[in-house]
Amino acid sequence: MTETDTGAATASATERYLEFWNAEPSKARRLAPEVFTDGVEYRSPAALMQGAEALIDFRTQFVSHVGEASFVARREPEGHNSRVRLLWEIRLADGTSFATGTDVLSLTEDGRIGSVSAFLDRAPEGFGDHEHA
């Protein structure tokens, strides 16, 4: 893979990932096979999940608690050796910043995401230390 290919793969994977997290459940289900491998693993301080349906359920629960929100990149993603580092922010519908973090995406040969390791850079208010272990 050339530098250009790597940059294109990083950008494409990140764009699809952000689109997935910002999609309504029905659209997220349509996007999931293009974005993730079948058994995608997601590890975060809030949850350990496997499979795209678990991620869709997680987002649905989140929205039911805090209302609509946007998952956005804080800067251009960085990638190397089939890994992408994405610095993100969750913004509530009123523009308030809910949390910031960093996701490390592991890409497969076909450019889909096989695993995600998520870290909170700034946890939401009230998110206890015991939950961020």
mmCIF file of C-alpha atoms in Angstrom, residues 54-99:
data_model
loop_
_atom_site.group_PDB
_atom_site.id
_atom_site.type_symbol
_atom_site.label_atom_id
_atom_site.label_comp_id
_atom_site.label_asym_id
_atom_site.label_seq_id
_atom_site.Cartn_x
_atom_site.Cartn_y
_atom_site.Cartn_z
ATOM 1 C CA ALA A 54 -24.678 -3.984 19.588
ATOM 2 C CA LEU A 55 -23.204 -0.653 18.443
ATOM 3 C CA ILE A 56 -26.538 0.412 16.965
ATOM 4 C CA ASP A 57 -28.292 -0.487 20.237
ATOM 5 C CA PHE A 58 -25.659 1.459 22.200
ATOM 6 C CA ARG A 59 -26.255 4.598 20.117
ATOM 7 C CA THR A 60 -30.032 4.188 20.393
ATOM 8 C CA GLN A 61 -29.776 4.001 24.202
ATOM 9 C CA PHE A 62 -27.450 7.004 24.268
ATOM 10 C CA VAL A 63 -29.859 9.129 22.199
ATOM 11 C CA SER A 64 -32.791 8.061 24.390
ATOM 12 C CA HIS A 65 -30.922 9.428 27.447
ATOM 13 C CA VAL A 66 -29.397 12.664 26.117
ATOM 14 C CA GLY A 67 -31.253 13.424 22.889
ATOM 15 C CA GLU A 68 -29.806 13.806 19.421
ATOM 16 C CA ALA A 69 -26.067 14.207 19.197
ATOM 17 C CA SER A 70 -23.346 14.349 16.561
ATOM 18 C CA PHE A 71 -20.133 12.338 16.560
ATOM 19 C CA VAL A 72 -17.490 14.479 14.831
ATOM 20 C CA ALA A 73 -13.753 14.389 14.186
ATOM 21 C CA ARG A 74 -11.741 16.980 16.123
ATOM 22 C CA ARG A 75 -8.958 16.880 13.535
ATOM 23 C CA GLU A 76 -7.807 14.852 10.552
ATOM 24 C CA PRO A 77 -7.367 11.174 11.434
ATOM 25 C CA GLU A 78 -3.906 9.637 11.399
ATOM 26 C CA GLY A 79 -3.175 6.182 10.070
ATOM 27 C CA HIS A 80 -0.387 3.644 9.735
ATOM 28 C CA ASN A 81 -0.029 -0.139 9.548
ATOM 29 C CA SER A 82 -3.783 -0.757 9.255
ATOM 30 C CA ARG A 83 -4.549 1.404 12.303
ATOM 31 C CA VAL A 84 -6.343 4.736 12.421
ATOM 32 C CA ARG A 85 -6.342 7.192 15.319
ATOM 33 C CA LEU A 86 -9.456 9.348 15.374
ATOM 34 C CA LEU A 87 -9.820 12.196 17.859
ATOM 35 C CA TRP A 88 -13.547 12.819 18.266
ATOM 36 C CA GLU A 89 -16.136 14.913 20.044
ATOM 37 C CA ILE A 90 -19.775 14.217 20.823
ATOM 38 C CA ARG A 91 -21.863 17.383 20.440
ATOM 39 C CA LEU A 92 -25.406 17.584 21.720
ATOM 40 C CA ALA A 93 -28.170 19.058 19.557
ATOM 41 C CA ASP A 94 -27.713 22.485 21.196
ATOM 42 C CA GLY A 95 -23.999 22.472 20.271
ATOM 43 C CA THR A 96 -22.778 21.666 23.786
ATOM 44 C CA SER A 97 -19.733 19.424 23.925
ATOM 45 C CA PHE A 98 -20.726 16.227 25.750
ATOM 46 C CA ALA A 99 -17.396 14.370 25.691
#
